[in-house]
Amino acid sequence: MTPSPPADQSRPPAPEPDPHRASPPDHPAAPPLRRVNPAELAPPTGFSHAVTATGATLVLLAGQTALDGAGRLVDGPLPDQFERALSNLLTALRAAGGRPEHLARVTVYATDVADYRAHAPELGRVWRRLAGRDYPAMAVVGVVRLWDEQARVELDGIALLP
């Protein structure tokens, strides 16, 4: 049997709550985040177009397809859809305070990787025209289909703002 600690070694009482301090978030370990949803993009349903965190600002960019501002998919070949999806990703990034050179990571989801590879030179020209020559870490992932069923490509990303 373990003896109880003497009374003078017990824990001090919890401090009184400060009435001037903001109430804690639902999850105390969650960092303060700001959701950014630019008016130029289709209204988000169940996601944010960009999320920023305090400190060295981390921006998490939601997947963007070739949706126009009204939420209609811009039909066309892969290079046209890639250009619109990249434009949408960069619009979300700018709305969060960033520029293309702040992109740290971009993932490209393609429904036809062979088609993506066949158009790679043209897609590279689109990238350089819209985002410049500061290339983030990237991956191309082949997928069966995307949320927007007629979409051929989707891009998401992570940016770090100074």
Short mmCIF file of N, CA and C in Angstrom, two decimals:
data_model
loop_
_atom_site.label_atom_id
_atom_site.label_comp_id
_atom_site.label_asym_id
_atom_site.label_seq_id
_atom_site.Cartn_x
_atom_site.Cartn_y
_atom_site.Cartn_z
N MET A 1 0.84 -1.16 0.00
CA MET A 1 0.00 0.00 0.00
C MET A 1 0.89 1.23 0.00
N THR A 2 0.58 2.19 -0.93
CA THR A 2 1.38 3.40 -1.05
C THR A 2 0.78 4.47 -0.15
N PRO A 3 1.65 5.09 0.68
CA PRO A 3 1.11 6.14 1.57
C PRO A 3 0.73 7.38 0.77
N SER A 4 -0.23 8.13 1.23
CA SER A 4 -0.65 9.39 0.61
C SER A 4 0.42 10.43 0.85
N PRO A 5 0.62 11.37 -0.12
CA PRO A 5 1.62 12.41 0.11
C PRO A 5 1.17 13.34 1.22
N PRO A 6 2.12 13.92 1.92
CA PRO A 6 1.75 14.87 2.96
C PRO A 6 0.97 16.03 2.34
N ALA A 7 0.17 16.68 3.11
CA ALA A 7 -0.70 17.76 2.65
C ALA A 7 0.09 18.88 1.98
N ASP A 8 1.31 19.21 2.43
CA ASP A 8 2.07 20.32 1.87
C ASP A 8 2.65 20.01 0.48
N GLN A 9 2.59 18.76 -0.01
CA GLN A 9 3.09 18.40 -1.32
C GLN A 9 1.98 18.28 -2.37
N SER A 10 0.75 18.60 -2.00
CA SER A 10 -0.34 18.50 -2.97
C SER A 10 -0.25 19.64 -3.99
N ARG A 11 -0.98 19.51 -5.08
CA ARG A 11 -0.96 20.52 -6.13
C ARG A 11 -1.64 21.79 -5.67
N PRO A 12 -1.12 22.95 -6.14
CA PRO A 12 -1.78 24.21 -5.79
C PRO A 12 -3.12 24.29 -6.52
N PRO A 13 -4.04 25.09 -6.02
CA PRO A 13 -5.33 25.21 -6.68
C PRO A 13 -5.17 25.86 -8.06
N ALA A 14 -6.09 25.52 -8.98
CA ALA A 14 -6.06 26.10 -10.33
C ALA A 14 -6.29 27.60 -10.23
N PRO A 15 -5.64 28.38 -11.10
CA PRO A 15 -5.83 29.83 -11.05
C PRO A 15 -7.27 30.21 -11.44
N GLU A 16 -7.70 31.34 -10.94
CA GLU A 16 -9.03 31.85 -11.27
C GLU A 16 -9.03 32.25 -12.75
N PRO A 17 -10.15 32.01 -13.48
CA PRO A 17 -10.19 32.44 -14.88
C PRO A 17 -10.14 33.95 -14.99
N ASP A 18 -9.43 34.44 -16.00
CA ASP A 18 -9.32 35.88 -16.24
C ASP A 18 -10.53 36.33 -17.06
N PRO A 19 -11.39 37.20 -16.52
CA PRO A 19 -12.60 37.60 -17.23
C PRO A 19 -12.29 38.44 -18.47
N HIS A 20 -11.08 38.98 -18.62
CA HIS A 20 -10.73 39.82 -19.76
C HIS A 20 -10.10 39.03 -20.91
N ARG A 21 -9.82 37.78 -20.68
CA ARG A 21 -9.20 36.95 -21.71
C ARG A 21 -10.28 36.30 -22.57
N ALA A 22 -10.01 36.19 -23.88
CA ALA A 22 -10.97 35.56 -24.79
C ALA A 22 -11.16 34.10 -24.41
N SER A 23 -12.35 33.60 -24.62
CA SER A 23 -12.60 32.20 -24.29
C SER A 23 -11.77 31.31 -25.20
N PRO A 24 -11.35 30.15 -24.69
CA PRO A 24 -10.47 29.28 -25.48
C PRO A 24 -11.24 28.67 -26.65
N PRO A 25 -10.51 28.26 -27.69
CA PRO A 25 -11.18 27.60 -28.81
C PRO A 25 -11.73 26.24 -28.36
N ASP A 26 -12.59 25.64 -29.19
CA ASP A 26 -13.16 24.33 -28.86
C ASP A 26 -12.07 23.30 -28.63
N HIS A 27 -11.01 23.39 -29.39
CA HIS A 27 -9.87 22.47 -29.24
C HIS A 27 -8.69 23.32 -28.82
N PRO A 28 -8.26 23.26 -27.57
CA PRO A 28 -7.24 24.17 -27.07
C PRO A 28 -5.91 24.13 -27.82
N ALA A 29 -5.56 23.03 -28.48
CA ALA A 29 -4.28 22.95 -29.19
C ALA A 29 -4.37 23.50 -30.61
N ALA A 30 -5.57 23.84 -31.07
CA ALA A 30 -5.73 24.31 -32.46
C ALA A 30 -5.12 25.70 -32.62
N PRO A 31 -4.30 25.91 -33.67
CA PRO A 31 -3.74 27.24 -33.90
C PRO A 31 -4.81 28.18 -34.43
N PRO A 32 -4.64 29.49 -34.26
CA PRO A 32 -5.61 30.42 -34.83
C PRO A 32 -5.52 30.39 -36.36
N LEU A 33 -6.62 30.10 -37.00
CA LEU A 33 -6.66 30.01 -38.46
C LEU A 33 -7.62 31.04 -39.02
N ARG A 34 -7.35 31.47 -40.25
CA ARG A 34 -8.25 32.38 -40.96
C ARG A 34 -8.61 31.72 -42.27
N ARG A 35 -9.92 31.58 -42.52
CA ARG A 35 -10.39 31.00 -43.76
C ARG A 35 -10.56 32.11 -44.79
N VAL A 36 -10.06 31.89 -46.00
CA VAL A 36 -10.09 32.90 -47.06
C VAL A 36 -10.86 32.32 -48.24
N ASN A 37 -11.94 32.99 -48.61
CA ASN A 37 -12.76 32.53 -49.73
C ASN A 37 -13.05 33.71 -50.64
N PRO A 38 -12.19 33.93 -51.65
CA PRO A 38 -12.33 35.09 -52.52
C PRO A 38 -13.62 35.06 -53.33
N ALA A 39 -14.22 36.22 -53.50
CA ALA A 39 -15.47 36.34 -54.24
C ALA A 39 -15.32 35.93 -55.70
N GLU A 40 -14.10 35.99 -56.25
CA GLU A 40 -13.88 35.65 -57.66
C GLU A 40 -14.03 34.15 -57.94
N LEU A 41 -13.98 33.32 -56.89
CA LEU A 41 -14.07 31.86 -57.05
C LEU A 41 -15.47 31.39 -56.71
N ALA A 42 -15.81 30.21 -57.18
CA ALA A 42 -17.11 29.61 -56.87
C ALA A 42 -17.26 29.52 -55.36
N PRO A 43 -18.46 29.74 -54.84
CA PRO A 43 -18.66 29.64 -53.39
C PRO A 43 -18.28 28.24 -52.90
N PRO A 44 -17.50 28.17 -51.81
CA PRO A 44 -17.09 26.86 -51.30
C PRO A 44 -18.23 26.16 -50.57
N THR A 45 -18.26 24.85 -50.70
CA THR A 45 -19.23 24.03 -49.97
C THR A 45 -18.46 22.94 -49.25
N GLY A 46 -18.33 23.05 -47.94
CA GLY A 46 -17.61 22.04 -47.18
C GLY A 46 -16.10 22.17 -47.21
N PHE A 47 -15.57 23.30 -47.64
CA PHE A 47 -14.12 23.54 -47.64
C PHE A 47 -13.88 25.04 -47.73
N SER A 48 -12.65 25.45 -47.52
CA SER A 48 -12.22 26.84 -47.74
C SER A 48 -11.23 26.84 -48.89
N HIS A 49 -11.22 27.91 -49.68
CA HIS A 49 -10.27 27.99 -50.77
C HIS A 49 -8.84 28.14 -50.26
N ALA A 50 -8.66 28.80 -49.13
CA ALA A 50 -7.34 28.96 -48.51
C ALA A 50 -7.52 29.09 -47.01
N VAL A 51 -6.50 28.65 -46.26
CA VAL A 51 -6.50 28.76 -44.80
C VAL A 51 -5.13 29.26 -44.39
N THR A 52 -5.10 30.31 -43.55
CA THR A 52 -3.82 30.80 -43.06
C THR A 52 -3.70 30.52 -41.56
N ALA A 53 -2.46 30.39 -41.09
CA ALA A 53 -2.17 30.19 -39.67
C ALA A 53 -1.18 31.28 -39.25
N THR A 54 -1.22 31.66 -37.97
CA THR A 54 -0.33 32.71 -37.50
C THR A 54 1.11 32.23 -37.41
N GLY A 55 2.04 33.16 -37.23
CA GLY A 55 3.47 32.86 -37.21
C GLY A 55 3.99 33.08 -38.61
N ALA A 56 4.95 32.29 -39.04
CA ALA A 56 5.32 32.27 -40.45
C ALA A 56 4.11 31.65 -41.12
N THR A 57 3.40 32.44 -41.85
CA THR A 57 2.06 32.04 -42.28
C THR A 57 2.09 30.86 -43.24
N LEU A 58 1.40 29.82 -42.85
CA LEU A 58 1.21 28.62 -43.65
C LEU A 58 -0.14 28.75 -44.33
N VAL A 59 -0.17 28.62 -45.65
CA VAL A 59 -1.42 28.70 -46.40
C VAL A 59 -1.68 27.34 -47.02
N LEU A 60 -2.81 26.74 -46.68
CA LEU A 60 -3.22 25.46 -47.23
C LEU A 60 -4.27 25.75 -48.30
N LEU A 61 -3.95 25.44 -49.54
CA LEU A 61 -4.81 25.77 -50.66
C LEU A 61 -5.63 24.56 -51.08
N ALA A 62 -6.95 24.72 -51.07
CA ALA A 62 -7.86 23.64 -51.44
C ALA A 62 -7.69 23.28 -52.91
N GLY A 63 -8.09 22.08 -53.25
CA GLY A 63 -8.04 21.63 -54.63
C GLY A 63 -8.87 22.53 -55.52
N GLN A 64 -8.29 22.90 -56.65
CA GLN A 64 -8.98 23.76 -57.63
C GLN A 64 -9.04 23.04 -58.96
N THR A 65 -10.24 23.01 -59.53
CA THR A 65 -10.42 22.49 -60.88
C THR A 65 -10.69 23.68 -61.79
N ALA A 66 -11.21 23.41 -62.96
CA ALA A 66 -11.45 24.47 -63.96
C ALA A 66 -12.83 25.09 -63.79
N LEU A 67 -13.24 25.35 -62.55
CA LEU A 67 -14.53 26.01 -62.31
C LEU A 67 -14.40 27.50 -62.56
N ASP A 68 -15.45 28.07 -63.18
CA ASP A 68 -15.48 29.52 -63.32
C ASP A 68 -16.05 30.12 -62.04
N GLY A 69 -16.16 31.44 -61.99
CA GLY A 69 -16.63 32.12 -60.79
C GLY A 69 -18.05 31.75 -60.38
N ALA A 70 -18.86 31.25 -61.31
CA ALA A 70 -20.23 30.85 -61.01
C ALA A 70 -20.32 29.37 -60.63
N GLY A 71 -19.19 28.68 -60.63
CA GLY A 71 -19.18 27.27 -60.26
C GLY A 71 -19.44 26.32 -61.41
N ARG A 72 -19.34 26.80 -62.65
CA ARG A 72 -19.50 25.94 -63.82
C ARG A 72 -18.13 25.51 -64.32
N LEU A 73 -18.01 24.24 -64.68
CA LEU A 73 -16.75 23.73 -65.18
C LEU A 73 -16.50 24.27 -66.58
N VAL A 74 -15.31 24.83 -66.78
CA VAL A 74 -14.90 25.29 -68.09
C VAL A 74 -14.46 24.05 -68.87
N ASP A 75 -15.26 23.69 -69.87
CA ASP A 75 -14.95 22.49 -70.63
C ASP A 75 -13.80 22.78 -71.58
N GLY A 76 -13.12 21.76 -71.99
CA GLY A 76 -12.03 21.94 -72.93
C GLY A 76 -10.96 20.90 -72.70
N PRO A 77 -9.92 20.95 -73.53
CA PRO A 77 -8.83 19.98 -73.38
C PRO A 77 -8.04 20.25 -72.10
N LEU A 78 -7.21 19.29 -71.77
CA LEU A 78 -6.42 19.35 -70.54
C LEU A 78 -5.67 20.68 -70.36
N PRO A 79 -4.96 21.20 -71.37
CA PRO A 79 -4.24 22.46 -71.14
C PRO A 79 -5.17 23.61 -70.74
N ASP A 80 -6.36 23.69 -71.33
CA ASP A 80 -7.31 24.74 -70.95
C ASP A 80 -7.77 24.57 -69.51
N GLN A 81 -8.08 23.33 -69.13
CA GLN A 81 -8.51 23.08 -67.76
C GLN A 81 -7.37 23.32 -66.77
N PHE A 82 -6.15 22.92 -67.14
CA PHE A 82 -5.00 23.16 -66.27
C PHE A 82 -4.81 24.66 -66.05
N GLU A 83 -4.91 25.44 -67.10
CA GLU A 83 -4.73 26.89 -66.97
C GLU A 83 -5.76 27.48 -66.03
N ARG A 84 -7.02 27.07 -66.16
CA ARG A 84 -8.06 27.61 -65.27
C ARG A 84 -7.85 27.14 -63.83
N ALA A 85 -7.50 25.87 -63.65
CA ALA A 85 -7.28 25.34 -62.30
C ALA A 85 -6.10 26.05 -61.63
N LEU A 86 -5.00 26.26 -62.38
CA LEU A 86 -3.85 26.97 -61.82
C LEU A 86 -4.22 28.42 -61.52
N SER A 87 -4.96 29.05 -62.41
CA SER A 87 -5.41 30.43 -62.16
C SER A 87 -6.24 30.50 -60.88
N ASN A 88 -7.12 29.52 -60.69
CA ASN A 88 -7.95 29.49 -59.47
C ASN A 88 -7.08 29.31 -58.23
N LEU A 89 -6.09 28.41 -58.31
CA LEU A 89 -5.20 28.19 -57.18
C LEU A 89 -4.45 29.48 -56.83
N LEU A 90 -3.95 30.18 -57.85
CA LEU A 90 -3.21 31.42 -57.62
C LEU A 90 -4.12 32.54 -57.13
N THR A 91 -5.39 32.54 -57.54
CA THR A 91 -6.35 33.53 -57.03
C THR A 91 -6.56 33.32 -55.53
N ALA A 92 -6.72 32.07 -55.12
CA ALA A 92 -6.88 31.77 -53.69
C ALA A 92 -5.62 32.18 -52.93
N LEU A 93 -4.45 31.89 -53.50
CA LEU A 93 -3.18 32.25 -52.85
C LEU A 93 -3.06 33.77 -52.71
N ARG A 94 -3.37 34.52 -53.76
CA ARG A 94 -3.30 35.99 -53.68
C ARG A 94 -4.28 36.53 -52.64
N ALA A 95 -5.48 35.96 -52.58
CA ALA A 95 -6.47 36.41 -51.59
C ALA A 95 -5.99 36.17 -50.16
N ALA A 96 -5.12 35.17 -49.99
CA ALA A 96 -4.55 34.87 -48.67
C ALA A 96 -3.30 35.69 -48.40
N GLY A 97 -2.89 36.54 -49.36
CA GLY A 97 -1.73 37.40 -49.15
C GLY A 97 -0.45 36.89 -49.78
N GLY A 98 -0.53 35.86 -50.59
CA GLY A 98 0.68 35.26 -51.15
C GLY A 98 0.84 35.51 -52.64
N ARG A 99 1.99 35.11 -53.11
CA ARG A 99 2.34 35.20 -54.53
C ARG A 99 2.84 33.82 -54.96
N PRO A 100 2.92 33.59 -56.28
CA PRO A 100 3.35 32.27 -56.75
C PRO A 100 4.66 31.79 -56.14
N GLU A 101 5.59 32.70 -55.89
CA GLU A 101 6.88 32.27 -55.33
C GLU A 101 6.77 31.78 -53.89
N HIS A 102 5.64 31.98 -53.25
CA HIS A 102 5.43 31.48 -51.89
C HIS A 102 4.95 30.03 -51.87
N LEU A 103 4.61 29.48 -53.04
CA LEU A 103 4.16 28.09 -53.09
C LEU A 103 5.31 27.16 -52.70
N ALA A 104 5.07 26.35 -51.70
CA ALA A 104 6.07 25.38 -51.26
C ALA A 104 5.79 24.00 -51.85
N ARG A 105 4.51 23.72 -52.09
CA ARG A 105 4.11 22.38 -52.56
C ARG A 105 2.85 22.50 -53.39
N VAL A 106 2.81 21.81 -54.51
CA VAL A 106 1.60 21.70 -55.33
C VAL A 106 1.45 20.23 -55.71
N THR A 107 0.24 19.73 -55.55
CA THR A 107 -0.08 18.38 -56.01
C THR A 107 -1.06 18.51 -57.16
N VAL A 108 -0.77 17.82 -58.24
CA VAL A 108 -1.63 17.80 -59.42
C VAL A 108 -2.29 16.42 -59.47
N TYR A 109 -3.60 16.42 -59.54
CA TYR A 109 -4.38 15.18 -59.67
C TYR A 109 -4.90 15.15 -61.11
N ALA A 110 -4.52 14.12 -61.87
CA ALA A 110 -4.91 14.03 -63.27
C ALA A 110 -5.69 12.74 -63.50
N THR A 111 -6.78 12.85 -64.27
CA THR A 111 -7.57 11.66 -64.58
C THR A 111 -6.93 10.83 -65.68
N ASP A 112 -5.96 11.40 -66.39
CA ASP A 112 -5.26 10.67 -67.45
C ASP A 112 -3.79 11.13 -67.45
N VAL A 113 -2.95 10.38 -66.76
CA VAL A 113 -1.55 10.76 -66.62
C VAL A 113 -0.84 10.75 -67.97
N ALA A 114 -1.20 9.83 -68.86
CA ALA A 114 -0.57 9.80 -70.18
C ALA A 114 -0.89 11.09 -70.94
N ASP A 115 -2.13 11.58 -70.85
CA ASP A 115 -2.51 12.84 -71.49
C ASP A 115 -1.74 13.99 -70.85
N TYR A 116 -1.58 13.95 -69.53
CA TYR A 116 -0.82 14.99 -68.83
C TYR A 116 0.63 15.01 -69.33
N ARG A 117 1.23 13.85 -69.43
CA ARG A 117 2.62 13.77 -69.90
C ARG A 117 2.73 14.25 -71.35
N ALA A 118 1.75 13.91 -72.17
CA ALA A 118 1.77 14.32 -73.58
C ALA A 118 1.70 15.85 -73.72
N HIS A 119 1.01 16.50 -72.78
CA HIS A 119 0.86 17.95 -72.83
C HIS A 119 1.86 18.67 -71.92
N ALA A 120 2.81 17.95 -71.33
CA ALA A 120 3.73 18.54 -70.35
C ALA A 120 4.43 19.81 -70.85
N PRO A 121 4.95 19.87 -72.07
CA PRO A 121 5.59 21.12 -72.51
C PRO A 121 4.62 22.30 -72.52
N GLU A 122 3.40 22.08 -72.99
CA GLU A 122 2.41 23.16 -73.01
C GLU A 122 2.00 23.55 -71.58
N LEU A 123 1.85 22.57 -70.70
CA LEU A 123 1.50 22.85 -69.30
C LEU A 123 2.62 23.63 -68.63
N GLY A 124 3.87 23.32 -68.97
CA GLY A 124 5.01 24.06 -68.44
C GLY A 124 4.97 25.52 -68.88
N ARG A 125 4.60 25.77 -70.13
CA ARG A 125 4.49 27.16 -70.61
C ARG A 125 3.38 27.89 -69.87
N VAL A 126 2.25 27.22 -69.63
CA VAL A 126 1.16 27.83 -68.86
C VAL A 126 1.66 28.17 -67.47
N TRP A 127 2.36 27.23 -66.82
CA TRP A 127 2.89 27.47 -65.47
C TRP A 127 3.78 28.70 -65.45
N ARG A 128 4.74 28.76 -66.37
CA ARG A 128 5.70 29.87 -66.38
C ARG A 128 5.01 31.21 -66.63
N ARG A 129 4.00 31.22 -67.49
CA ARG A 129 3.27 32.46 -67.78
C ARG A 129 2.48 32.93 -66.56
N LEU A 130 1.88 32.02 -65.82
CA LEU A 130 1.04 32.40 -64.68
C LEU A 130 1.79 32.46 -63.35
N ALA A 131 2.77 31.57 -63.15
CA ALA A 131 3.41 31.45 -61.84
C ALA A 131 4.90 31.75 -61.86
N GLY A 132 5.48 31.95 -63.03
CA GLY A 132 6.91 32.26 -63.09
C GLY A 132 7.76 31.00 -63.04
N ARG A 133 9.02 31.21 -62.66
CA ARG A 133 9.98 30.10 -62.66
C ARG A 133 10.37 29.65 -61.25
N ASP A 134 9.62 30.09 -60.25
CA ASP A 134 9.84 29.59 -58.90
C ASP A 134 8.96 28.36 -58.73
N TYR A 135 9.57 27.19 -58.86
CA TYR A 135 8.79 25.95 -58.85
C TYR A 135 8.74 25.37 -57.45
N PRO A 136 7.55 25.02 -56.99
CA PRO A 136 7.43 24.36 -55.69
C PRO A 136 7.71 22.87 -55.83
N ALA A 137 7.78 22.19 -54.71
CA ALA A 137 7.80 20.72 -54.74
C ALA A 137 6.47 20.30 -55.35
N MET A 138 6.51 19.37 -56.28
CA MET A 138 5.29 18.98 -56.98
C MET A 138 5.19 17.47 -57.12
N ALA A 139 3.95 17.02 -57.26
CA ALA A 139 3.68 15.62 -57.59
C ALA A 139 2.48 15.59 -58.51
N VAL A 140 2.48 14.64 -59.42
CA VAL A 140 1.32 14.38 -60.27
C VAL A 140 0.79 13.01 -59.84
N VAL A 141 -0.48 12.96 -59.50
CA VAL A 141 -1.11 11.73 -59.02
C VAL A 141 -2.24 11.37 -59.98
N GLY A 142 -2.22 10.15 -60.49
CA GLY A 142 -3.30 9.67 -61.34
C GLY A 142 -4.49 9.26 -60.49
N VAL A 143 -5.66 9.72 -60.88
CA VAL A 143 -6.89 9.40 -60.16
C VAL A 143 -7.95 8.91 -61.14
N VAL A 144 -8.91 8.15 -60.64
CA VAL A 144 -9.97 7.63 -61.49
C VAL A 144 -10.91 8.75 -61.92
N ARG A 145 -11.29 9.60 -60.97
CA ARG A 145 -12.15 10.74 -61.28
C ARG A 145 -11.98 11.77 -60.18
N LEU A 146 -12.47 12.98 -60.47
CA LEU A 146 -12.40 14.08 -59.51
C LEU A 146 -13.81 14.43 -59.06
N TRP A 147 -13.93 15.28 -58.03
CA TRP A 147 -15.23 15.67 -57.50
C TRP A 147 -16.10 16.24 -58.61
N ASP A 148 -15.53 17.16 -59.41
CA ASP A 148 -16.24 17.68 -60.58
C ASP A 148 -16.03 16.65 -61.69
N GLU A 149 -17.05 15.87 -61.99
CA GLU A 149 -16.90 14.67 -62.83
C GLU A 149 -16.26 14.92 -64.20
N GLN A 150 -16.48 16.08 -64.80
CA GLN A 150 -15.92 16.35 -66.12
C GLN A 150 -14.51 16.96 -66.05
N ALA A 151 -14.04 17.22 -64.83
CA ALA A 151 -12.71 17.80 -64.67
C ALA A 151 -11.64 16.78 -65.04
N ARG A 152 -10.63 17.27 -65.71
CA ARG A 152 -9.50 16.42 -66.11
C ARG A 152 -8.31 16.57 -65.17
N VAL A 153 -8.29 17.70 -64.41
CA VAL A 153 -7.14 17.99 -63.56
C VAL A 153 -7.59 18.83 -62.37
N GLU A 154 -6.90 18.63 -61.24
CA GLU A 154 -7.14 19.42 -60.02
C GLU A 154 -5.78 19.69 -59.40
N LEU A 155 -5.62 20.89 -58.85
CA LEU A 155 -4.37 21.27 -58.18
C LEU A 155 -4.67 21.73 -56.77
N ASP A 156 -3.87 21.29 -55.81
CA ASP A 156 -3.91 21.86 -54.47
C ASP A 156 -2.50 22.24 -54.07
N GLY A 157 -2.36 23.00 -52.99
CA GLY A 157 -1.02 23.45 -52.65
C GLY A 157 -0.85 23.90 -51.22
N ILE A 158 0.40 24.12 -50.88
CA ILE A 158 0.80 24.65 -49.58
C ILE A 158 1.76 25.80 -49.87
N ALA A 159 1.52 26.93 -49.24
CA ALA A 159 2.39 28.09 -49.40
C ALA A 159 2.85 28.57 -48.03
N LEU A 160 4.04 29.15 -47.99
CA LEU A 160 4.58 29.75 -46.76
C LEU A 160 4.81 31.23 -47.04
N LEU A 161 4.16 32.08 -46.26
CA LEU A 161 4.30 33.51 -46.43
C LEU A 161 5.28 34.07 -45.40
N PRO A 162 6.11 35.04 -45.81
CA PRO A 162 7.08 35.60 -44.85
C PRO A 162 6.39 36.38 -43.75
#
